[in-house]
Amino acid sequence: MVAFALASMLGGCNSKQEAALTSGIDLANLDTTAVCGTDFYQFACGGWRKNHPLTDEYPQYGSFNALAENNNQQLKDLITGLADKPHSAGSVDQKIGDLYAIAMDSVKLNQDGAQPILPLLKRIAGMKTQQDVLPMMADLVNEGVSSYFGFGVAADEKNSTMNIFQLGQGGLGLGEREYYLADDEATRKIREEYQQHLVNLFQLVGDDEATATRKMQAILEIETAIAKASYSKEQLRDPEANYHKMSLDEWKKLTPDMDWDTYLSAIGAKGVNELIVGQIEPLQEVNRLLKTLPVEKQVAYLQSRVIRNAASYLSDDFRAEMFRFTGQVMSGAKEDRPRWKRAVANVNGVLGEAVGQMYVQKYFPAEAKERMTKLVKNLQTALGERIANLEWMGDSTKQKALAKLNAFTVKVGYPDKWKDYSTLEIKDDSYWNNMVRASRWQLADEMSRIGQPVDRSEWFMTPQTVNAYYNPTTNEICFPAGILQPPFFDMNADDAFNYGAIGVVIGHEMTHGFDDQGRQYDKDGNLKDWWTAEDAENFKQRAQVIIDFFNDIEVLPGLHANGVITQGENIADHGGLKISFQAFQAATKDQPLPVKDGFTPEQRFFLAYSNVWAANTREEMIRMLTRVDVHSLAEWRVNGALPHISEWYEAFHIQPTDSLYLAPEKRLSIW
Ligand SMILES: [Zn+2]
């Protein structure tokens, strides 16, 4: 009996039906002239990469994008089906249809120009003293614009069943502190372009060049100061170092020049007696800036926050400038996404679960949910066996690890309970005004959770998303309907394919519960050390192997991967491969699969895995991802991950003379 639930669709499983399943591998994806042991990525994905050259729209295009494009078309059909018809006012169909329609209305957008944000910019310009700045920041929060720092309501990491108000670093137009601080040529160029970008935007709202330039200089001064005080991506990986719970009174003493009572009340945060501050120093730097910087400089900064937030919802000249900088300069795209794709993405962002509900009704087969649930069980069993057999971990830690594994909540396809959008208003005044109302709706929803229990049935991704996640505070793994399609999941393909593709994704998400960050949370989702000192030390030593390995990878001449920030994802890829391969072998033990399309089942497992990462990427995008992304680049999720998997060596007869070969003692071995 093949344990993977393809049987449920076929009404029983015997060898004849098993043989009727395809390999799932598209041979056109391969480049069989490449040598497996030299460049397995090229061998597995070379054909795909040649057949999918980058179009001007994409800074990176891979299997994920291809599937997302397909989903996008389906979503567009669903949404335009609503936009074309009248609906009763206030119905969710009206909201989806009207939001899409106003996003598509280029005539109105271009007529309105900067008009929708001018009153707000004027209000900011009216600030007289430094004391006006914090109340104005709260005002802007109600307009959907954050500044200087970030905030939110989420589970208390040390009391994971309860929500609590949280503050953290933020406020950087370029997102990452390194963009302000690094001194390499590529980063310097981005900074220069950012300056021009700010000048251009201010000119679009009517400032002359001299004023725009002065404002740009003030913004750079403020953001660079915040960047200097901000934590690095490496520092952000340590959950303990980013957890500071205190009373509101204590917090007021640490930031004495900020009137928190006024701020919290203005953003609707009620009953905040205690809070968690992720990063204290950057907020203290903000305290200093608010107090010492001339108010004109702060006007410039706050205005830039509004303009950049709104630009994509204003006339085409604003959008073109946003794309020129964030699309072309930062990631290397040559041409903006068509308006309809941006509109679909935005409707997805604002009314995601309402769209998702239509999507799963039409496109998600009920069998898929059942079969995924069984597949997850098999992976869970395999990981349990692996934990029980670990030679580097002691019994008491093992017991707690197994308890955590058994406590996983598994979410598949779509939520049991859908979000209620009845109080969200979508009108025909302006695109930007609708976005402001959506932000307010979101803000009120978030603030209503302060001090309330965590709703564990809630989803952190919409069902139509092509992705999956693990969330440590709820100890849950989630696989939205959007990813449960080829090349991840194929009802017509055999186990070798499905374990190699979606099976590894499942194992990957499970392993996040046990990566450098996830392992610090217990089975109830609390940040709590459940490891013996010796086992924790063993883990760190082993993780160092993959940190060092990725630090050595040169992704472009002179540019190295960041082994520290990618370690969690690399450990998860590694764990996913090991766990899923073991589950695959257990599932096919009694009825081994035949050779199909010239490849053994073991070979097909690794080809299916690799094809998930087929992609072409522009140089600018490689630079950006290497700086900001905790995932390794697509190429290295294959050529960096597989050399640590002994089963891959056996499947493809990789030899010590091959350049991808790693001696067994140099391979990662954790889960
Ligand atoms: Zn991951």
XYZ file of C-alpha atoms and ligand atoms in Angstrom:
672
model
C 0.000 0.000 0.000
C 1.391 3.332 -0.982
C 0.825 5.513 2.021
C 0.539 8.799 0.178
C -3.116 9.402 -0.419
C -3.232 9.344 -4.199
C -5.307 6.240 -3.527
C -8.198 8.341 -2.294
C -8.661 9.853 -5.722
C -8.188 6.644 -7.619
C -10.451 4.615 -5.385
C -7.915 2.142 -4.115
C -4.312 1.623 -4.863
C -2.720 -1.289 -6.643
C 0.407 -1.521 -8.689
C -1.456 -1.106 -11.960
C -2.966 2.200 -10.945
C 0.294 3.331 -9.389
C 1.992 2.635 -12.702
C -0.629 4.772 -14.461
C 0.575 7.817 -12.585
C 3.055 9.968 -14.455
C 6.546 10.876 -13.316
C 5.378 14.480 -13.069
C 8.771 15.530 -14.433
C 8.743 17.651 -17.573
C 11.826 16.488 -19.453
C 11.965 19.826 -21.259
C 12.975 21.380 -17.911
C 16.276 19.495 -17.954
C 19.576 20.204 -19.611
C 21.012 16.708 -19.888
C 24.217 18.043 -21.440
C 25.131 19.474 -18.016
C 27.071 17.330 -15.562
C 25.116 16.521 -12.375
C 28.138 16.687 -10.105
C 29.346 19.997 -11.545
C 26.101 21.968 -11.792
C 23.029 20.032 -10.761
C 20.906 23.172 -10.984
C 21.701 23.468 -14.680
C 21.089 19.729 -15.203
C 17.653 19.847 -13.539
C 16.523 23.340 -14.557
C 18.646 24.368 -17.568
C 15.858 23.608 -20.059
C 13.294 25.517 -18.021
C 15.588 28.511 -17.707
C 16.252 28.558 -21.444
C 12.553 28.205 -22.250
C 11.535 30.991 -19.860
C 13.818 33.931 -20.619
C 13.233 36.985 -18.443
C 10.659 39.372 -19.832
C 11.039 43.115 -19.160
C 8.462 42.921 -16.382
C 10.409 40.557 -14.184
C 13.544 41.068 -12.087
C 13.260 37.350 -11.357
C 11.053 34.728 -12.914
C 10.820 31.183 -11.625
C 8.447 28.276 -11.068
C 6.831 30.202 -8.222
C 6.111 33.146 -10.531
C 4.804 30.898 -13.289
C 2.293 29.372 -10.897
C 1.454 32.766 -9.403
C 0.825 34.099 -12.923
C -1.611 31.286 -13.486
C -3.354 32.036 -10.185
C -3.394 35.714 -11.147
C -5.318 34.971 -14.338
C -7.846 32.933 -12.382
C -8.219 35.695 -9.797
C -8.588 38.306 -12.515
C -11.429 36.310 -14.079
C -13.166 36.018 -10.732
C -12.690 39.701 -9.908
C -13.606 41.121 -13.323
C -16.666 38.882 -13.259
C -17.734 41.022 -10.300
C -16.445 44.375 -11.574
C -18.602 44.114 -14.694
C -21.901 43.793 -12.820
C -23.784 45.989 -10.344
C -24.065 44.686 -6.768
C -25.999 45.753 -3.738
C -24.098 48.468 -1.892
C -22.013 47.119 0.975
C -21.904 43.535 -0.291
C -18.482 41.933 -0.519
C -18.982 41.536 -4.284
C -19.514 45.275 -4.583
C -16.339 45.920 -2.605
C -14.169 43.614 -4.681
C -15.650 44.823 -7.950
C -15.477 48.531 -7.130
C -11.952 48.443 -5.713
C -10.727 46.725 -8.863
C -12.639 49.152 -11.074
C -11.201 52.247 -9.402
C -7.698 50.769 -9.554
C -8.176 50.277 -13.299
C -9.637 53.725 -13.963
C -6.570 55.421 -15.431
C -8.564 58.390 -16.681
C -9.744 59.298 -13.193
C -6.348 58.572 -11.625
C -4.609 60.871 -14.084
C -7.235 63.588 -13.742
C -6.882 63.566 -9.971
C -3.068 63.695 -10.103
C -1.616 64.538 -6.669
C -4.934 65.943 -5.477
C -5.910 63.078 -3.118
C -2.856 63.656 -0.878
C -2.411 67.443 -1.083
C -4.594 68.240 1.966
C -2.551 65.824 4.046
C 0.778 67.273 2.866
C -0.509 70.713 3.763
C -1.497 69.596 7.217
C 2.029 68.254 7.786
C 3.534 71.521 6.526
C 1.451 73.319 9.140
C 3.390 71.831 12.063
C 4.906 74.631 14.110
C 6.982 73.012 16.840
C 8.650 69.748 17.637
C 5.776 68.967 20.000
C 3.471 68.805 16.974
C 5.375 65.935 15.403
C 4.269 62.957 17.493
C 0.542 63.818 17.291
C 1.002 64.238 13.537
C 2.632 60.801 13.349
C -0.435 59.326 15.047
C -2.625 61.241 12.609
C -0.712 59.697 9.737
C -1.152 56.220 11.172
C -4.875 56.813 10.744
C -4.167 57.666 7.107
C -2.334 54.381 6.630
C 1.162 55.889 6.861
C 3.734 54.801 9.427
C 6.869 56.777 10.221
C 9.968 56.684 12.445
C 9.177 53.241 13.924
C 6.879 50.261 13.579
C 4.133 48.987 15.832
C 1.532 46.245 15.941
C -0.485 43.851 18.053
C 0.633 40.230 18.147
C 1.097 37.269 20.451
C 3.348 37.851 23.447
C 6.254 35.536 22.683
C 6.523 34.552 26.340
C 2.776 34.265 26.905
C 1.751 33.028 23.503
C -1.994 32.730 24.068
C -2.369 36.491 24.634
C -2.019 39.460 22.286
C -0.012 42.482 23.338
C 0.893 45.874 21.862
C 4.411 45.913 20.402
C 6.862 48.515 19.127
C 9.897 48.001 16.932
C 12.395 49.657 14.651
C 11.266 51.000 11.285
C 10.848 54.239 9.408
C 13.490 53.624 6.712
C 12.498 54.481 3.149
C 15.044 51.969 1.860
C 13.868 49.285 4.282
C 17.260 47.905 5.288
C 19.845 49.694 7.378
C 22.695 48.468 5.154
C 21.456 50.586 2.254
C 22.407 53.647 4.298
C 25.615 52.326 5.805
C 27.347 50.053 3.290
C 30.009 51.657 1.140
C 30.309 49.364 -1.868
C 29.771 50.812 -5.312
C 26.413 49.150 -5.993
C 24.959 50.462 -2.713
C 26.364 53.960 -3.245
C 24.625 54.033 -6.612
C 21.321 53.037 -5.005
C 21.696 55.821 -2.444
C 22.359 58.371 -5.187
C 19.310 57.174 -7.084
C 17.232 57.311 -3.908
C 18.155 60.968 -3.512
C 17.084 61.710 -7.067
C 13.916 59.694 -6.490
C 12.945 61.832 -3.486
C 13.666 65.036 -5.394
C 11.511 63.819 -8.292
C 8.614 62.931 -5.996
C 8.634 66.316 -4.266
C 8.652 68.033 -7.636
C 5.608 65.987 -8.607
C 3.677 67.439 -5.678
C 4.664 70.967 -6.683
C 7.940 71.782 -4.902
C 10.652 73.564 -6.865
C 13.986 71.838 -7.301
C 15.775 73.733 -4.538
C 13.030 72.967 -2.000
C 12.847 69.350 -3.115
C 16.620 69.002 -2.736
C 16.596 70.522 0.736
C 13.828 68.135 1.784
C 15.728 65.176 0.355
C 18.784 66.089 2.436
C 16.700 66.254 5.600
C 15.195 62.824 4.886
C 18.602 61.270 4.317
C 19.838 62.790 7.578
C 16.899 61.377 9.550
C 16.880 57.946 7.944
C 20.643 57.542 8.209
C 20.470 58.363 11.917
C 17.724 55.766 12.445
C 19.657 53.248 10.326
C 22.785 53.672 12.451
C 20.817 52.856 15.599
C 18.854 49.978 14.013
C 19.600 46.299 14.535
C 21.183 44.363 11.684
C 19.466 41.397 10.058
C 21.860 39.177 11.999
C 20.870 40.765 15.327
C 17.187 40.437 14.456
C 17.543 36.636 14.340
C 17.949 36.393 18.098
C 14.408 36.395 19.580
C 15.609 36.930 23.178
C 17.624 40.007 22.188
C 14.541 41.427 20.486
C 12.132 40.967 23.372
C 11.793 43.692 25.984
C 8.549 43.574 27.916
C 7.853 46.438 30.284
C 5.158 48.595 31.759
C 4.103 51.686 29.858
C 5.534 53.771 32.697
C 8.939 52.142 32.321
C 8.825 52.756 28.585
C 7.971 56.412 29.105
C 11.119 56.774 31.198
C 13.232 55.332 28.397
C 11.755 57.727 25.827
C 10.949 60.774 27.958
C 10.323 63.195 25.118
C 7.598 61.157 23.457
C 4.033 61.648 24.656
C 2.889 58.062 24.496
C -0.518 58.655 26.072
C -1.464 61.003 23.259
C 0.028 58.788 20.578
C -1.597 55.549 21.754
C -4.951 57.148 22.267
C -4.857 58.717 18.790
C -4.151 55.400 17.065
C -6.911 53.664 19.021
C -4.612 51.600 21.241
C -6.639 51.265 24.436
C -5.618 49.582 27.677
C -1.875 49.492 26.970
C -0.497 49.038 30.480
C 2.437 46.977 29.344
C 4.060 46.450 25.994
C 6.915 44.712 24.223
C 9.617 46.765 22.585
C 11.557 44.761 20.034
C 14.495 47.144 19.696
C 14.956 49.862 22.300
C 17.943 51.824 20.928
C 16.495 52.796 17.535
C 13.378 54.137 19.263
C 15.540 56.092 21.694
C 17.295 57.565 18.685
C 13.870 58.562 17.348
C 13.168 60.190 20.709
C 16.352 62.218 20.273
C 15.537 63.168 16.667
C 12.007 64.279 17.520
C 13.355 66.513 20.233
C 16.398 67.985 18.502
C 15.684 68.226 14.791
C 14.209 71.439 13.410
C 10.582 70.947 12.569
C 11.104 71.730 8.831
C 13.261 68.634 8.514
C 10.602 66.503 10.123
C 7.996 67.982 7.795
C 10.075 66.782 4.850
C 10.431 63.294 6.297
C 6.736 62.877 7.120
C 5.726 64.213 3.718
C 8.006 61.707 2.012
C 6.336 58.917 3.955
C 2.938 60.018 2.657
C 4.025 60.501 -0.947
C 5.838 57.170 -1.176
C 2.940 55.316 0.471
C 0.425 56.874 -1.866
C 2.399 56.987 -5.123
C 1.123 53.673 -6.480
C -2.480 54.827 -5.972
C -2.057 58.198 -7.679
C -1.588 59.287 -11.291
C 0.757 57.473 -13.659
C 3.633 59.959 -13.226
C 3.851 59.031 -9.512
C 3.674 55.329 -10.232
C 6.287 55.668 -12.969
C 8.699 57.311 -10.522
C 8.071 54.614 -7.898
C 8.713 51.930 -10.483
C 11.802 53.692 -11.818
C 13.369 53.515 -8.385
C 11.994 50.406 -6.656
C 11.542 48.333 -9.821
C 14.399 49.385 -12.090
C 17.131 50.668 -9.806
C 16.615 48.348 -6.851
C 15.686 45.100 -8.605
C 16.517 45.523 -12.294
C 13.046 45.141 -13.840
C 12.766 46.924 -17.171
C 9.047 47.496 -17.401
C 6.277 47.941 -14.826
C 3.701 45.230 -14.270
C 0.531 45.874 -16.256
C -2.166 47.804 -14.433
C -4.468 44.813 -14.084
C -1.841 42.763 -12.247
C -1.209 45.599 -9.821
C -4.958 45.946 -9.350
C -5.435 42.218 -8.684
C -2.547 42.258 -6.212
C -4.086 45.172 -4.387
C -7.583 43.718 -4.206
C -5.853 40.607 -2.864
C -4.120 42.723 -0.267
C -7.229 44.548 0.911
C -9.921 41.854 0.588
C -7.711 38.772 0.490
C -9.939 36.265 2.212
C -13.059 37.395 0.347
C -11.254 36.792 -2.939
C -9.788 33.598 -1.494
C -13.212 32.262 -0.669
C -14.268 32.567 -4.319
C -10.944 31.135 -5.428
C -11.104 27.935 -3.384
C -14.737 27.321 -4.289
C -13.810 27.310 -7.946
C -10.280 25.959 -8.042
C -9.448 23.906 -4.958
C -10.572 20.274 -5.078
C -11.740 18.859 -1.758
C -9.605 15.715 -2.243
C -6.470 17.820 -2.167
C -7.085 18.861 1.437
C -7.551 15.300 2.584
C -4.507 14.029 0.731
C -2.298 16.831 1.983
C -3.348 16.124 5.541
C -2.248 12.500 5.145
C 1.010 13.513 3.520
C 1.730 15.861 6.426
C 1.108 12.961 8.844
C 3.674 10.815 7.027
C 6.219 13.595 7.169
C 5.497 14.089 10.856
C 6.142 10.389 11.455
C 9.437 10.574 9.568
C 10.638 13.608 11.521
C 9.628 11.888 14.761
C 11.742 8.873 13.858
C 14.669 11.067 12.952
C 14.481 12.993 16.230
C 14.286 9.747 18.216
C 17.442 8.506 16.464
C 19.585 11.634 16.758
C 22.964 10.780 18.245
C 23.808 14.357 19.203
C 20.705 15.066 21.297
C 20.009 13.885 24.835
C 16.807 12.157 25.944
C 15.204 15.025 27.835
C 15.547 17.442 24.888
C 14.340 14.712 22.535
C 11.182 14.223 24.547
C 10.391 17.916 24.392
C 11.202 18.075 20.679
C 8.830 15.172 20.016
C 6.140 16.800 22.129
C 6.543 19.957 20.048
C 6.326 17.984 16.813
C 3.155 16.233 17.960
C 1.615 19.536 19.000
C 1.842 21.082 15.487
C -1.363 22.632 14.210
C -1.687 21.863 10.506
C -3.621 24.180 8.208
C -4.328 23.145 4.630
C -6.080 24.930 1.762
C -8.225 27.616 3.382
C -9.385 28.765 6.825
C -12.386 27.247 8.583
C -13.563 30.716 9.506
C -13.458 33.622 7.031
C -12.670 37.250 7.820
C -15.676 39.542 7.994
C -15.314 42.644 5.806
C -18.767 44.062 6.506
C -17.474 47.255 8.149
C -14.978 48.053 5.371
C -16.257 50.725 2.988
C -15.228 50.868 -0.680
C -16.474 53.991 -2.493
C -15.836 55.810 -5.748
C -14.151 58.936 -4.320
C -10.500 58.030 -5.045
C -8.244 55.016 -5.120
C -6.085 56.507 -2.362
C -9.074 57.245 -0.118
C -10.097 53.612 -0.402
C -6.619 52.564 0.635
C -6.836 54.895 3.626
C -10.164 53.367 4.675
C -8.693 49.883 4.248
C -5.744 50.838 6.482
C -8.080 52.263 9.114
C -10.166 49.122 9.021
C -7.026 47.050 9.447
C -5.788 49.323 12.250
C -9.069 49.121 14.176
C -9.083 45.346 13.773
C -5.539 45.127 15.095
C -6.080 47.484 18.030
C -9.211 45.591 19.085
C -6.944 42.622 19.867
C -4.898 44.324 22.574
C -5.086 42.218 25.733
C -7.301 39.652 23.987
C -6.573 35.943 23.538
C -4.834 34.905 20.293
C -7.257 33.501 17.704
C -5.466 30.334 16.669
C -7.804 29.702 13.760
C -6.580 32.828 11.975
C -4.451 32.505 8.841
C -1.345 34.610 8.129
C -1.551 34.014 4.374
C -4.520 34.103 2.018
C -5.632 30.801 0.432
C -4.593 31.967 -3.064
C -0.981 32.557 -2.008
C 1.762 30.463 -3.646
C 3.702 29.890 -0.459
C 3.587 28.146 2.926
C 4.627 29.118 6.452
C 5.478 28.068 9.978
C 4.476 30.386 12.839
C 6.390 29.827 16.080
C 3.970 31.409 18.593
C 1.100 29.181 17.466
C 3.373 26.260 16.501
C 1.484 25.906 13.247
C 2.324 24.970 9.688
C 0.138 26.258 6.888
C -0.181 25.278 3.209
C -2.543 27.561 1.275
C -4.543 26.196 -1.675
C -2.468 28.346 -4.048
C 0.666 26.213 -3.632
C -1.143 22.861 -3.887
C -0.712 22.675 -7.660
C 2.077 21.672 -10.070
C 5.026 21.991 -9.894
C 4.532 21.513 -6.120
C 1.677 19.054 -5.968
C 0.277 16.933 -8.792
C -2.600 14.494 -8.380
C -1.562 12.678 -11.548
C 2.052 12.227 -10.552
C 3.516 9.473 -8.407
C 5.031 9.613 -4.940
C 8.574 10.302 -6.146
C 7.364 13.601 -7.553
C 5.037 14.638 -4.745
C 7.452 13.815 -1.918
C 10.279 15.573 -3.805
C 8.204 18.720 -4.365
C 5.423 19.455 -1.836
C 6.800 16.838 0.589
C 10.007 18.831 0.938
C 7.958 22.021 1.355
C 6.074 20.365 4.234
C 9.281 19.098 5.806
C 10.822 22.531 5.325
C 8.005 24.237 7.251
C 8.148 21.607 10.004
C 11.877 22.127 10.361
C 11.306 25.838 10.952
C 9.959 24.773 14.316
C 13.474 23.488 14.974
C 15.763 25.953 13.144
C 18.057 28.493 14.871
C 15.033 30.634 15.783
C 12.136 28.152 15.927
C 13.933 25.833 18.330
C 13.808 28.556 20.969
C 9.995 28.294 21.200
C 8.342 25.433 23.053
C 5.364 23.303 22.068
C 2.931 25.978 23.234
C 4.667 28.660 21.197
C 6.408 30.299 24.132
C 9.923 31.683 23.855
C 11.452 29.479 26.508
C 14.674 27.526 26.618
C 13.813 23.810 26.707
C 17.246 22.604 25.640
C 19.997 21.256 27.845
C 23.146 23.369 27.568
C 24.994 20.509 25.909
C 22.319 19.883 23.283
C 22.051 23.583 22.495
C 25.823 23.737 22.042
C 25.697 20.701 19.737
C 23.004 22.366 17.676
C 25.015 25.570 17.310
C 28.142 23.698 16.276
C 26.222 21.814 13.636
C 24.452 24.945 12.366
C 27.883 26.589 12.015
C 28.639 24.081 9.237
C 25.893 25.503 7.023
C 26.697 29.106 8.012
C 30.315 28.659 6.931
C 29.326 26.777 3.786
C 26.981 29.525 2.563
C 29.339 32.327 3.605
C 31.811 30.810 1.140
C 29.407 30.872 -1.799
C 30.120 33.670 -4.271
C 26.759 34.629 -5.802
C 28.301 37.296 -8.052
C 31.986 38.123 -8.460
C 33.032 39.525 -5.085
C 29.559 39.166 -3.526
C 29.087 36.388 -0.991
C 25.908 34.800 0.331
C 25.089 35.644 3.965
C 25.285 32.358 5.861
C 24.034 33.875 9.110
C 20.775 35.408 7.917
C 19.961 32.454 5.636
C 20.780 29.724 8.147
C 17.166 29.153 9.240
C 15.976 28.657 5.679
C 18.998 26.554 4.753
C 18.467 24.331 7.777
C 14.795 24.050 6.782
C 15.657 23.069 3.198
C 18.065 20.493 4.527
C 15.597 19.116 7.061
C 12.820 19.135 4.459
C 14.917 17.054 2.073
C 16.004 14.540 4.731
C 12.544 14.117 6.246
C 10.658 13.894 2.980
C 13.130 11.426 1.485
C 12.717 9.171 4.500
C 8.906 9.449 4.331
C 9.068 8.725 0.603
C 11.085 5.569 1.181
C 8.696 4.402 3.885
C 5.710 5.059 1.629
C 7.116 3.076 -1.309
C 8.902 0.354 0.675
C 6.428 -2.420 -0.131
C 5.795 -1.360 -3.710
C 8.911 0.225 -5.169
C 8.249 2.601 -8.034
C 9.568 1.743 -11.501
C 11.982 3.749 -13.600
C 9.988 6.387 -15.498
C 11.201 8.679 -18.273
C 14.640 7.163 -17.808
C 14.997 8.180 -14.152
C 14.858 6.110 -10.982
C 12.313 7.138 -8.336
C 15.137 8.527 -6.171
C 16.421 10.599 -9.063
C 12.926 11.903 -9.765
C 12.570 12.942 -6.118
C 15.573 15.265 -6.450
C 14.568 16.499 -9.908
C 11.085 17.418 -8.628
C 12.672 19.266 -5.716
C 15.060 21.164 -7.982
C 12.359 22.125 -10.488
C 10.549 24.053 -7.762
C 13.577 26.385 -7.796
C 13.897 26.826 -11.563
C 14.391 30.570 -12.069
C 16.187 33.344 -13.936
C 17.322 36.354 -11.914
C 18.764 39.736 -12.861
C 21.998 40.948 -11.317
C 20.327 43.854 -9.447
C 17.837 41.414 -7.959
C 20.621 39.050 -6.883
C 22.246 41.954 -5.041
C 18.996 42.989 -3.401
C 17.963 39.478 -2.349
C 21.394 38.733 -0.973
C 21.023 41.761 1.289
C 17.377 41.477 2.359
C 16.191 37.886 1.878
C 16.543 35.263 4.573
C 16.136 32.628 1.838
C 19.102 31.614 -0.261
C 18.974 32.335 -3.980
C 17.074 29.763 -6.066
C 20.258 28.359 -7.612
C 21.811 27.751 -4.217
C 18.724 26.135 -2.746
C 19.707 23.377 -5.178
C 23.482 23.565 -5.656
C 24.018 24.591 -2.020
C 21.486 22.252 -0.394
C 21.977 18.963 -2.262
C 25.724 18.523 -1.605
C 24.762 18.024 2.064
C 22.344 15.177 1.248
C 23.997 11.750 1.052
C 20.968 10.217 -0.726
C 21.500 12.630 -3.617
C 25.077 11.351 -4.083
C 23.772 7.801 -4.337
C 20.905 8.677 -6.683
C 23.146 10.461 -9.192
C 26.463 8.679 -8.568
C 28.251 11.858 -7.565
C 31.993 11.232 -7.211
C 34.717 12.826 -5.058
C 36.160 14.305 -8.246
C 32.950 16.263 -8.929
C 33.080 19.957 -8.051
C 29.846 19.845 -6.014
C 31.219 16.947 -3.942
C 31.574 17.502 -0.220
C 33.336 14.985 1.996
C 30.809 13.307 4.363
C 32.341 14.937 7.452
C 31.810 18.382 5.923
C 28.104 17.859 5.332
C 25.432 19.385 7.532
C 23.786 16.942 9.870
C 21.079 18.256 12.178
C 17.602 16.794 11.718
Zn 11.116 28.778 5.078
